[in-house]
XYZ file of C-alpha atoms in Angstrom:
717
model
C 32.972 -3.137 0.142
C 30.560 -5.979 -0.626
C 31.309 -9.222 1.161
C 32.029 -12.383 -0.740
C 30.141 -15.529 -0.056
C 32.825 -16.817 2.294
C 32.978 -13.518 4.147
C 29.255 -13.634 4.614
C 29.633 -17.193 5.815
C 32.163 -16.254 8.480
C 31.074 -12.654 9.194
C 30.295 -11.835 12.776
C 26.610 -10.950 12.511
C 25.402 -13.894 10.417
C 27.704 -16.210 12.327
C 26.339 -15.147 15.731
C 22.820 -15.574 14.357
C 23.491 -19.033 13.043
C 25.125 -20.238 16.271
C 21.836 -19.935 18.105
C 19.813 -21.956 15.606
C 19.954 -25.313 13.914
C 22.148 -24.331 10.969
C 22.441 -27.675 9.355
C 21.330 -26.333 5.973
C 21.417 -22.595 6.407
C 23.023 -20.660 3.559
C 24.351 -17.335 2.457
C 24.532 -16.273 -1.103
C 26.641 -14.163 -3.422
C 25.689 -12.650 -6.793
C 27.408 -11.220 -9.827
C 25.216 -8.602 -11.579
C 27.316 -8.579 -14.716
C 27.019 -12.307 -15.367
C 23.531 -13.609 -14.510
C 24.685 -17.190 -14.832
C 27.641 -16.538 -12.521
C 25.694 -16.337 -9.278
C 26.569 -18.818 -6.604
C 24.719 -20.585 -3.832
C 26.682 -21.792 -0.843
C 25.563 -23.653 2.269
C 26.798 -22.939 5.729
C 26.932 -26.045 7.889
C 27.646 -25.309 11.550
C 29.323 -22.101 10.271
C 32.610 -23.730 9.420
C 34.430 -24.099 6.119
C 35.042 -27.831 6.805
C 31.344 -28.538 6.970
C 30.829 -26.286 4.012
C 32.640 -28.859 1.861
C 30.155 -31.563 2.798
C 28.278 -33.277 -0.032
C 24.875 -32.013 1.159
C 25.802 -28.397 0.485
C 27.073 -29.020 -3.005
C 24.023 -31.105 -3.956
C 21.778 -28.236 -2.998
C 23.904 -25.695 -4.800
C 23.875 -27.761 -7.981
C 20.087 -28.333 -7.699
C 19.277 -24.652 -7.332
C 21.563 -23.785 -10.248
C 19.752 -26.347 -12.423
C 16.390 -25.108 -11.195
C 17.203 -21.499 -11.985
C 18.429 -22.388 -15.474
C 15.155 -24.201 -16.098
C 13.136 -21.358 -14.635
C 14.849 -18.732 -16.745
C 14.387 -20.770 -19.997
C 10.682 -21.499 -19.321
C 10.021 -17.972 -18.213
C 11.283 -16.533 -21.491
C 9.301 -19.077 -23.535
C 6.097 -18.445 -21.638
C 6.542 -14.649 -21.558
C 6.898 -14.573 -25.343
C 3.933 -16.898 -25.725
C 1.758 -14.835 -23.421
C 2.255 -11.773 -25.616
C 0.917 -13.763 -28.615
C -1.589 -16.185 -27.159
C -2.446 -15.039 -23.623
C -1.984 -17.112 -20.479
C -4.980 -19.527 -20.503
C -3.049 -22.555 -21.804
C -0.078 -22.153 -19.453
C -2.403 -21.749 -16.501
C -4.286 -24.977 -17.392
C -1.030 -26.872 -17.799
C 0.110 -25.653 -14.442
C -3.119 -26.630 -12.687
C -2.939 -30.125 -14.326
C 0.679 -30.492 -13.198
C -0.234 -29.737 -9.588
C -3.362 -31.953 -9.634
C -1.417 -34.963 -10.969
C 1.452 -34.846 -8.429
C 1.835 -34.924 -4.683
C 4.052 -32.540 -2.775
C 7.264 -34.551 -3.177
C 6.765 -35.677 -6.753
C 5.994 -32.095 -7.732
C 9.525 -30.939 -6.964
C 10.954 -31.346 -10.524
C 8.082 -29.151 -11.810
C 8.636 -26.306 -9.366
C 10.746 -24.162 -11.810
C 7.950 -24.514 -14.464
C 5.177 -23.609 -11.956
C 7.174 -20.611 -10.709
C 7.874 -19.456 -14.250
C 4.117 -19.445 -14.957
C 3.366 -17.499 -11.790
C 6.101 -14.968 -12.615
C 4.960 -14.463 -16.179
C 1.433 -13.684 -15.038
C 2.746 -11.289 -12.416
C 5.168 -9.691 -14.815
C 2.470 -9.005 -17.427
C -0.094 -7.735 -14.954
C 1.824 -5.830 -12.270
C 1.405 -2.084 -12.329
C 4.369 -1.596 -10.032
C 6.877 -3.537 -12.122
C 5.391 -4.330 -15.612
C 7.553 -6.590 -17.733
C 10.043 -7.365 -14.963
C 11.713 -10.713 -14.465
C 12.574 -11.729 -10.912
C 16.262 -11.346 -9.971
C 18.251 -14.560 -9.431
C 18.559 -13.784 -5.714
C 14.801 -13.391 -5.427
C 14.370 -16.778 -7.090
C 16.985 -18.333 -4.829
C 15.007 -17.147 -1.837
C 11.822 -18.693 -3.307
C 13.606 -22.010 -3.983
C 14.778 -21.885 -0.373
C 11.241 -21.426 0.955
C 9.879 -24.295 -1.160
C 12.571 -26.845 -0.154
C 11.091 -29.969 1.383
C 12.673 -31.717 4.393
C 13.374 -35.498 4.274
C 10.178 -36.062 6.338
C 8.121 -34.463 3.587
C 7.418 -31.234 5.516
C 8.440 -27.648 4.788
C 10.831 -25.722 7.011
C 9.842 -22.896 9.334
C 12.309 -20.273 8.292
C 13.183 -16.648 7.827
C 15.312 -14.991 5.087
C 16.948 -11.582 5.196
C 16.217 -9.574 2.048
C 17.546 -6.030 2.308
C 15.183 -3.010 2.217
C 13.997 -2.099 -1.220
C 14.987 -5.376 -2.835
C 11.672 -7.085 -3.487
C 10.517 -8.810 -0.341
C 6.892 -8.384 -1.253
C 7.415 -10.010 -4.680
C 9.094 -13.001 -3.090
C 6.177 -13.421 -0.674
C 3.617 -12.948 -3.446
C 5.077 -15.786 -5.554
C 5.448 -18.064 -2.505
C 1.801 -17.267 -1.473
C 0.540 -18.168 -4.926
C 2.445 -21.466 -4.996
C 1.169 -22.631 -1.588
C -2.381 -21.571 -2.449
C -2.194 -23.667 -5.619
C -1.251 -26.599 -3.363
C -4.414 -26.023 -1.329
C -2.909 -24.161 1.612
C -4.735 -21.338 3.484
C -2.156 -18.573 3.065
C -2.032 -15.625 5.444
C 0.419 -12.783 4.624
C 0.874 -10.358 7.472
C 2.415 -6.920 7.623
C 2.447 -4.048 10.123
C 0.388 -1.738 7.996
C -3.046 -1.823 6.363
C -1.719 0.368 3.519
C 1.195 -1.960 2.683
C -0.960 -5.076 2.981
C -3.475 -3.652 0.501
C -0.661 -2.488 -1.831
C 1.043 -5.865 -1.911
C -2.205 -7.774 -2.346
C -3.255 -5.543 -5.257
C 0.116 -6.136 -6.886
C -0.651 -9.891 -7.055
C -4.423 -9.669 -7.285
C -4.438 -10.575 -11.001
C -2.207 -13.584 -10.328
C -4.485 -14.875 -7.580
C -7.601 -14.365 -9.698
C -6.063 -15.976 -12.770
C -5.333 -19.187 -10.791
C -8.643 -18.783 -8.901
C -6.947 -18.877 -5.520
C -8.019 -15.427 -4.285
C -10.137 -17.040 -1.529
C -7.053 -18.943 -0.331
C -4.810 -15.898 0.136
C -5.337 -13.149 2.638
C -3.192 -10.075 3.292
C -3.670 -7.896 6.376
C -2.055 -6.593 9.578
C -1.814 -9.332 12.186
C -4.627 -8.018 14.424
C -7.115 -8.469 11.565
C -5.686 -11.849 10.662
C -6.448 -13.064 14.180
C -10.189 -12.833 13.577
C -9.872 -15.071 10.531
C -7.654 -17.676 12.180
C -9.499 -17.860 15.529
C -12.856 -18.231 13.859
C -11.671 -20.844 11.324
C -12.981 -23.601 13.609
C -16.140 -21.697 14.438
C -17.134 -18.068 15.029
C -16.571 -17.467 18.716
C -19.139 -14.678 18.985
C -21.864 -16.516 17.071
C -21.226 -19.737 18.981
C -21.396 -17.914 22.343
C -24.679 -16.331 21.294
C -25.975 -19.648 20.129
C -25.267 -21.440 23.392
C -26.755 -18.667 25.562
C -29.836 -18.459 23.394
C -30.174 -22.221 23.551
C -30.468 -21.823 27.348
C -33.104 -19.096 26.934
C -35.133 -21.070 24.348
C -34.382 -24.508 25.762
C -33.284 -25.708 22.332
C -30.335 -25.457 19.953
C -31.063 -23.394 16.833
C -30.105 -24.555 13.372
C -27.982 -21.389 12.891
C -25.742 -22.559 15.694
C -24.475 -25.533 13.685
C -23.815 -23.183 10.752
C -21.382 -21.231 12.976
C -19.061 -24.331 13.144
C -16.422 -24.453 10.497
C -14.290 -27.402 11.581
C -11.951 -28.101 8.647
C -8.469 -28.428 10.091
C -7.465 -30.854 7.330
C -6.451 -27.830 5.300
C -2.864 -26.730 6.045
C -2.296 -23.141 7.179
C 0.826 -21.147 6.405
C 1.859 -17.755 7.876
C 4.012 -15.550 5.637
C 5.564 -12.587 7.482
C 6.685 -9.352 5.838
C 9.229 -8.001 8.373
C 9.858 -10.082 11.463
C 9.905 -6.859 13.492
C 6.171 -7.375 13.909
C 6.951 -9.957 16.679
C 8.572 -7.272 18.795
C 5.810 -4.626 18.686
C 3.867 -3.699 21.813
C 0.576 -4.158 19.981
C 1.491 -7.759 19.216
C 3.771 -9.422 21.758
C 1.975 -9.292 25.080
C -1.146 -7.758 23.553
C -4.526 -9.551 23.456
C -7.226 -9.976 20.868
C -10.410 -9.420 22.886
C -13.738 -11.038 21.971
C -16.897 -9.282 23.133
C -20.438 -10.340 22.153
C -23.859 -8.751 22.397
C -26.300 -11.259 23.858
C -29.696 -10.294 22.422
C -32.872 -12.256 23.044
C -36.384 -11.557 24.329
C -35.273 -11.458 28.007
C -32.344 -9.129 27.575
C -34.454 -6.927 25.339
C -37.205 -6.621 27.994
C -34.600 -5.777 30.668
C -33.112 -2.890 28.653
C -36.600 -1.631 27.759
C -37.435 -1.471 31.515
C -34.278 0.503 32.271
C -34.938 2.910 29.345
C -38.635 3.484 30.330
C -37.569 4.213 33.936
C -34.383 6.106 33.070
C -35.278 9.218 35.107
C -35.228 7.484 38.469
C -33.798 4.028 37.802
C -31.547 2.344 40.416
C -30.047 -1.100 40.813
C -32.566 -1.803 43.582
C -35.576 -0.959 41.344
C -34.128 -3.070 38.537
C -33.393 -6.023 40.771
C -37.025 -6.133 41.939
C -38.447 -6.006 38.424
C -40.100 -8.940 36.706
C -37.714 -8.548 33.769
C -34.667 -8.909 35.963
C -36.003 -11.922 37.863
C -36.839 -13.762 34.659
C -33.429 -13.056 33.156
C -31.380 -14.054 36.194
C -33.523 -17.105 36.751
C -32.804 -18.298 33.232
C -29.098 -17.471 33.436
C -28.490 -18.204 37.113
C -24.833 -19.069 36.529
C -24.210 -15.654 35.043
C -26.029 -13.615 37.788
C -22.926 -11.733 39.061
C -21.921 -10.797 35.505
C -25.496 -9.621 34.688
C -25.545 -7.539 37.895
C -22.266 -5.939 36.879
C -23.546 -5.122 33.371
C -26.774 -3.667 34.834
C -24.742 -1.112 36.763
C -23.140 -0.073 33.445
C -26.600 0.183 31.863
C -27.807 2.453 34.643
C -24.777 4.712 34.179
C -25.153 4.868 30.382
C -28.888 5.502 30.295
C -28.376 8.797 32.224
C -26.638 10.420 29.218
C -27.103 8.029 26.370
C -27.090 10.785 23.760
C -23.552 11.776 24.753
C -21.713 10.097 21.886
C -19.819 11.336 18.788
C -21.823 12.620 15.811
C -24.274 10.029 14.641
C -26.829 9.418 11.897
C -29.546 6.840 11.233
C -29.487 5.073 7.875
C -31.816 2.204 6.978
C -32.402 1.368 10.640
C -28.685 1.368 11.559
C -26.900 3.903 13.699
C -23.689 5.292 12.196
C -21.014 7.204 14.128
C -18.366 9.520 12.740
C -14.909 7.954 12.995
C -12.042 10.137 11.707
C -13.316 11.272 8.310
C -16.010 8.614 7.665
C -19.203 7.214 9.168
C -19.320 3.622 10.418
C -22.004 1.314 11.859
C -19.383 -1.106 13.224
C -18.666 1.049 16.284
C -20.706 1.244 19.466
C -20.474 3.037 22.784
C -21.314 0.609 25.515
C -25.070 0.580 26.311
C -25.556 4.140 25.058
C -25.882 2.719 21.552
C -28.530 0.243 22.716
C -30.579 3.056 24.359
C -30.239 5.177 21.194
C -31.818 2.313 19.223
C -34.648 2.120 21.755
C -35.090 5.909 21.548
C -35.321 5.793 17.710
C -37.779 2.889 17.950
C -39.944 4.760 20.398
C -40.005 7.855 18.153
C -40.886 5.734 15.152
C -37.654 6.406 13.349
C -37.063 2.617 13.195
C -40.122 0.558 12.351
C -38.872 -2.949 12.864
C -38.657 -4.251 16.482
C -36.512 -7.160 15.252
C -33.974 -4.744 13.845
C -33.777 -2.992 17.275
C -33.442 -6.346 19.080
C -30.300 -7.154 17.055
C -28.592 -4.167 18.605
C -30.014 -4.282 22.148
C -28.735 -6.804 24.668
C -26.222 -7.627 27.398
C -22.499 -7.216 26.533
C -20.269 -10.118 27.592
C -16.600 -10.819 27.103
C -15.991 -14.219 25.559
C -12.252 -14.359 25.876
C -8.882 -12.757 25.375
C -6.556 -14.465 22.928
C -2.839 -13.703 23.299
C -1.719 -12.419 19.919
C 1.751 -13.876 20.544
C 0.297 -17.386 20.806
C -1.813 -17.289 17.698
C 1.049 -17.826 15.118
C 1.761 -21.157 16.831
C -1.519 -22.529 15.448
C -0.149 -22.316 11.919
C 1.335 -25.413 10.359
C 4.226 -23.399 8.851
C 5.767 -20.018 9.460
C 7.988 -18.391 6.875
C 9.061 -14.776 6.454
C 11.378 -12.101 5.081
C 13.049 -9.275 6.874
C 15.429 -6.481 5.988
C 17.204 -6.592 9.356
C 17.483 -10.258 10.334
C 21.187 -10.135 11.192
C 20.635 -7.367 13.695
C 18.383 -9.321 15.985
C 19.235 -9.051 19.687
C 19.538 -12.079 21.945
C 16.137 -11.338 23.451
C 14.593 -11.137 19.934
C 16.231 -14.455 19.037
C 14.721 -16.000 22.193
C 11.294 -14.766 21.095
C 11.733 -16.189 17.571
C 12.815 -19.593 18.926
C 9.377 -19.803 20.535
C 7.850 -20.064 17.101
C 9.994 -23.094 16.056
C 11.896 -21.185 13.388
C 14.373 -23.809 12.162
C 16.490 -21.891 9.658
C 17.782 -18.411 8.965
C 19.443 -17.180 5.810
C 20.964 -13.901 4.581
C 20.934 -12.474 1.072
C 23.455 -9.816 0.066
C 22.284 -6.872 -1.966
C 21.169 -7.329 -5.554
C 22.711 -3.944 -6.310
C 26.262 -2.517 -6.223
C 27.639 -0.978 -3.026
C 25.191 1.301 -1.206
C 25.344 4.973 -2.267
C 23.881 6.181 0.993
C 25.697 9.283 2.361
C 28.423 9.192 -0.295
C 29.455 12.760 0.605
C 29.896 11.973 4.280
C 31.893 8.723 4.018
C 28.774 6.650 4.713
C 27.798 8.047 8.093
C 24.743 10.230 8.961
C 25.422 13.737 10.268
C 23.715 14.588 13.576
C 22.655 18.101 14.452
C 21.284 18.964 17.959
C 19.075 21.979 18.399
C 18.379 23.504 21.840
C 14.575 23.958 21.634
C 11.584 23.309 19.384
C 11.478 26.662 17.654
C 15.167 26.483 16.686
C 14.632 22.841 15.689
C 11.714 23.573 13.425
C 13.587 26.529 11.855
C 16.664 24.411 11.094
C 14.514 21.703 9.513
C 12.975 24.285 7.234
C 16.382 25.687 6.310
C 17.741 22.224 5.506
C 14.732 21.534 3.281
C 15.306 24.773 1.369
C 19.022 24.032 0.928
C 18.202 20.696 -0.742
C 15.375 22.155 -2.748
C 17.693 24.764 -4.245
C 19.958 22.072 -5.689
C 17.073 19.998 -7.056
C 16.678 17.207 -4.519
C 13.529 15.714 -2.945
C 13.262 15.674 0.859
C 11.523 13.220 3.191
C 11.092 14.399 6.752
C 10.166 11.715 9.326
C 8.393 12.893 12.526
C 7.691 10.696 15.500
C 3.901 11.271 15.437
C 1.082 13.055 13.719
C 0.897 15.818 16.374
C 4.468 17.154 15.895
C 4.115 16.788 12.096
C 0.967 18.938 12.062
C 2.624 21.462 14.317
C 5.574 21.845 11.858
C 3.236 21.955 8.846
C 1.132 24.666 10.444
C 4.180 26.823 11.044
C 5.945 26.432 7.716
C 3.431 25.426 5.052
C 3.633 28.905 3.506
C 7.406 28.993 3.567
C 8.179 25.684 1.902
C 7.168 25.204 -1.672
C 5.961 21.753 -2.948
C 5.130 20.701 0.617
C 2.883 17.637 1.085
C 1.873 15.189 3.796
C 2.313 11.503 2.960
C -1.092 9.815 2.998
C -1.298 7.327 0.155
C 0.029 6.047 -3.185
C -0.258 9.390 -5.053
C 1.835 11.292 -2.466
C 4.337 8.443 -2.450
C 4.853 8.879 -6.187
C 5.214 12.636 -5.818
C 7.662 12.340 -2.917
C 10.722 11.714 -5.036
C 10.144 14.500 -7.570
C 12.751 17.225 -7.592
C 12.026 19.985 -5.094
C 9.275 18.107 -3.266
C 9.236 18.075 0.556
C 7.173 15.324 2.050
C 6.182 15.081 5.734
C 5.940 11.529 7.067
C 5.133 9.865 10.342
C 7.141 7.087 11.858
C 5.126 4.093 10.451
C 6.060 5.168 6.878
C 9.722 4.595 7.762
C 9.197 0.879 6.971
C 8.070 -0.788 3.843
C 7.179 2.186 1.660
C 8.740 2.112 -1.755
C 10.060 5.635 -2.428
C 11.271 4.682 -5.917
C 12.989 7.611 -7.589
C 12.212 7.879 -11.323
C 13.071 11.624 -11.619
C 16.449 11.974 -13.380
C 16.861 15.516 -11.990
C 16.543 14.259 -8.447
C 19.103 11.503 -9.126
C 21.587 13.912 -10.776
C 21.271 16.209 -7.774
C 22.156 13.547 -5.281
C 18.934 11.602 -4.848
C 16.326 11.687 -2.061
C 17.430 13.264 1.218
C 15.965 11.942 4.477
C 15.750 14.082 7.633
C 15.063 12.036 10.736
C 13.768 14.056 13.653
C 13.597 11.460 16.401
C 15.678 8.530 17.810
C 14.591 5.122 16.476
C 13.397 2.508 18.941
C 15.981 -0.003 17.830
C 18.665 -0.699 15.272
C 16.282 -2.536 12.957
C 13.946 0.407 12.800
C 16.921 2.682 12.100
C 18.057 0.616 9.160
C 14.559 0.463 7.740
C 14.221 4.260 7.951
C 17.561 4.854 6.300
C 16.435 2.425 3.621
C 13.772 4.858 2.393
C 16.529 6.487 0.358
C 19.474 5.308 -1.779
C 17.230 2.477 -3.053
C 18.097 0.116 -5.909
C 21.550 1.586 -6.533
C 20.484 5.243 -6.529
C 22.282 7.918 -4.549
C 20.721 9.329 -1.417
C 21.483 10.786 2.001
C 20.221 10.695 5.561
C 20.744 13.018 8.577
C 19.513 13.364 12.115
C 18.026 16.741 13.179
C 17.116 16.339 16.847
C 15.567 18.583 19.471
C 17.757 18.377 22.555
C 14.826 18.919 24.954
C 13.219 15.683 23.600
C 16.530 13.867 23.467
C 17.282 14.665 27.109
C 13.796 13.603 28.164
C 14.151 10.205 26.562
C 17.851 9.454 26.813
C 19.011 11.591 29.727
C 20.918 10.011 32.597
C 18.636 7.563 34.451
C 18.469 7.261 38.179
C 21.268 5.034 39.465
C 23.335 5.413 36.291
C 26.835 7.002 36.288
C 26.748 10.847 36.052
C 26.555 12.307 32.525
C 26.089 8.806 30.976
C 23.134 10.114 29.091
C 22.263 13.276 27.174
C 22.391 15.951 29.958
C 24.436 18.844 28.604
C 23.893 20.346 25.170
C 27.174 22.247 25.479
C 29.164 19.055 26.119
C 27.319 16.928 23.553
C 27.821 19.467 20.795
C 31.593 18.962 21.209
C 31.234 15.338 20.062
C 31.576 14.345 16.435
C 28.611 12.853 14.570
C 30.169 9.386 14.872
C 30.622 9.809 18.609
C 27.082 11.159 19.018
C 25.581 8.223 17.084
C 27.534 5.717 19.114
C 26.258 7.284 22.383
C 22.727 7.562 21.050
C 22.694 3.939 19.926
C 24.047 2.715 23.236
C 21.319 4.431 25.220
C 18.643 3.534 22.686
C 19.560 -0.192 22.886
C 19.463 -0.152 26.678
C 15.902 1.234 26.495
C 14.890 -1.296 23.873
C 16.259 -4.159 25.961
C 14.044 -2.988 28.794
C 11.101 -2.728 26.397
C 11.548 -6.337 25.234
C 11.764 -7.582 28.826
C 8.514 -5.802 29.649
C 6.836 -7.407 26.564
C 8.032 -10.892 27.640
C 6.621 -10.269 31.158
C 3.361 -9.055 29.726
C 3.079 -12.125 27.497
C 3.439 -14.375 30.539
C 0.694 -12.387 32.283
C -1.863 -12.937 29.513
C -1.099 -16.623 29.002
C -3.603 -17.874 31.581
C -6.455 -15.999 29.964
C -5.363 -17.229 26.542
C -5.513 -20.879 27.650
C -8.903 -20.333 29.336
C -10.192 -18.698 26.156
C -8.909 -21.596 23.989
C -10.643 -24.041 26.349
C -13.843 -21.983 25.990
C -13.516 -22.110 22.202
C -13.127 -25.906 22.337
C -16.251 -26.242 24.469
C -18.208 -24.040 22.017
C -17.105 -26.058 19.031
C -17.987 -29.357 20.742
C -21.316 -28.150 22.242
C -23.890 -30.899 21.992
C -26.999 -29.205 23.397
C -27.043 -31.114 26.690
C -27.571 -29.460 30.060
C -24.090 -30.554 31.194
C -22.478 -28.987 28.082
C -24.462 -25.726 28.665
C -23.361 -25.528 32.283
C -19.735 -26.142 31.422
C -19.804 -23.294 28.918
C -21.577 -20.956 31.322
C -19.041 -21.616 34.093
C -16.055 -20.924 31.802
C -17.791 -17.800 30.429
C -18.203 -16.568 33.963
C -14.527 -17.291 34.667
C -13.450 -15.308 31.615
C -15.349 -12.259 32.846
C -14.280 -12.734 36.491
C -11.172 -10.548 36.242
C -13.233 -7.481 35.307
C -15.710 -7.870 38.127
C -13.912 -7.189 41.419
C -12.636 -3.702 40.654
C -15.631 -2.523 38.670
C -18.451 -3.989 40.763
C -17.350 -2.447 44.008
C -19.007 0.845 44.912
C -17.619 2.744 47.808
C -19.501 5.136 50.167
C -17.259 7.270 52.306
C -18.515 8.343 55.780
C -16.711 10.939 57.777
C -17.251 10.599 61.490
C -16.298 13.581 63.618
C -15.631 13.189 67.295
C -17.020 16.344 68.990
C -15.110 15.663 72.243
């Protein structure tokens, strides 16, 4: 049964969440689909009904109701007008409105601005042409745009359930802040989803001419943009080192500085789970630069020419080495370390993946394409010298650009980078399921408010035939497991349903496909938009890997599939956490449609991952197939979830430890970046930068520089 607003207010999960945060103006909402004007907004103040009656809450409720009424009226007027006269006039009026008002005085015009944005999206979106945003989506947007008494926006997160338009909410919010002059960065955990969501709003951004202000990407790519906003780290490092070599600061160095922190930066997050991934929290964004100048070029040419009998001793006595180390005396240990790498690489520099030479650039095969952005240590540099020697590259300058000494110029902690944003806002489908450790992590980003939106649709129709729970079937070995997966697919195909099978990784997916591609009709592997569209057609079986269990819109438009019970999901692995589990189940029974989900697990894998751990009570894990098969699906899921959560808690603890370990390097790298940005060309400034650069590379030297010679001494006595 759907909860009422008061039940949401006092319900355990939201209440526990709110207790740990400043909940002064947090809210929950309720909606009536039958009467669009009947939706309510309620504020939770300290999670008690007494505070709920305070004047603040009712003022906000009344304001949002008025704002929505204005939005809906203006939207309809502008939508009708756009069909007859286009959008040029409404866009101009909106831009003038923003230009003539500051942030606070603009508040009364927000419904009008949002209506214009939504009309342009509605008339241009290929995913949802002609759609008007749902009242709950608008309420989330009003919430994001609320201004605190001090004139600032709130750092906040809102739970919007899977399949209920998170990307649209973020697209509208991104457009609004871009119109106000913000640099807007929308992050997601997938390149595919980032591109999809950007394309859905591309026309909106272009119409308002804010496409340069809005960027969508996975967080790792966003780091490059944010870190280099003050100045390109790699170019600045090159510039300082070359200024030492040339005894002057080049004009291009100044061009690498982009100091413009007057612009406000906002981070919009699609799925807060990104904070808890191993490739984010505790991971580093590493900056490496190729230092190429006349002296480094001559050194590598010497090593290449003498490659048949080169040694560190012969290099260290060369004129090229002496000139280089004399110029960069503060970096001598680092240069010595890199020379040893050069000597190793020159011995078999042709030993790289398939390559080709196009217009003087070396391209390597990466997956199914060729790229010139990849290199293989110093092997690539020697391949350029080889091509130049053979006359395949005519320009020495072109070779010089790709031949030099590699140096690390810092390791930024990905977990620290969001703290550089002025504001952080985001949506998540699983906010109320955050663990205490996850809440601790989120607090570190100064998130001030959390909110929870109930579904825009009637009660979920997931697993209607099994009273809402997911059946669990355990198979003894891989061959039986694969066979049962095939049989379940055929059972659902026969009654006209579509099937999604989620495998843990590409390897096991390919193994299944190889064995059963000739036995399953309409079998496909999910790899893009076209296969996503096909995935919900009656009789289709789609093989998916784990990452597609979040964010992908498997919208079912096939009436035959719906009549037959909707899309069926077979999950073949145990999720890492409850949030991932909810997301994966959310790939079916979307937007009020029927659907079902089941676990089909290989007991060998289950025992390996969730078997009884050392020191734990006997049989506390999955150890006996015979005993575990006696449990009901509900008992199995409870046991599986308990063991899964214990592992996940350990995973989060390890991430927090790892983050602490990389903090020192992050602070040193930030200091180095500051020195680069403030470099004034003086000897003192050069020496400071060289010393910190040496420090940043220090950690890689001790283990790698040491060479051991083992001598065995035999006593003949």
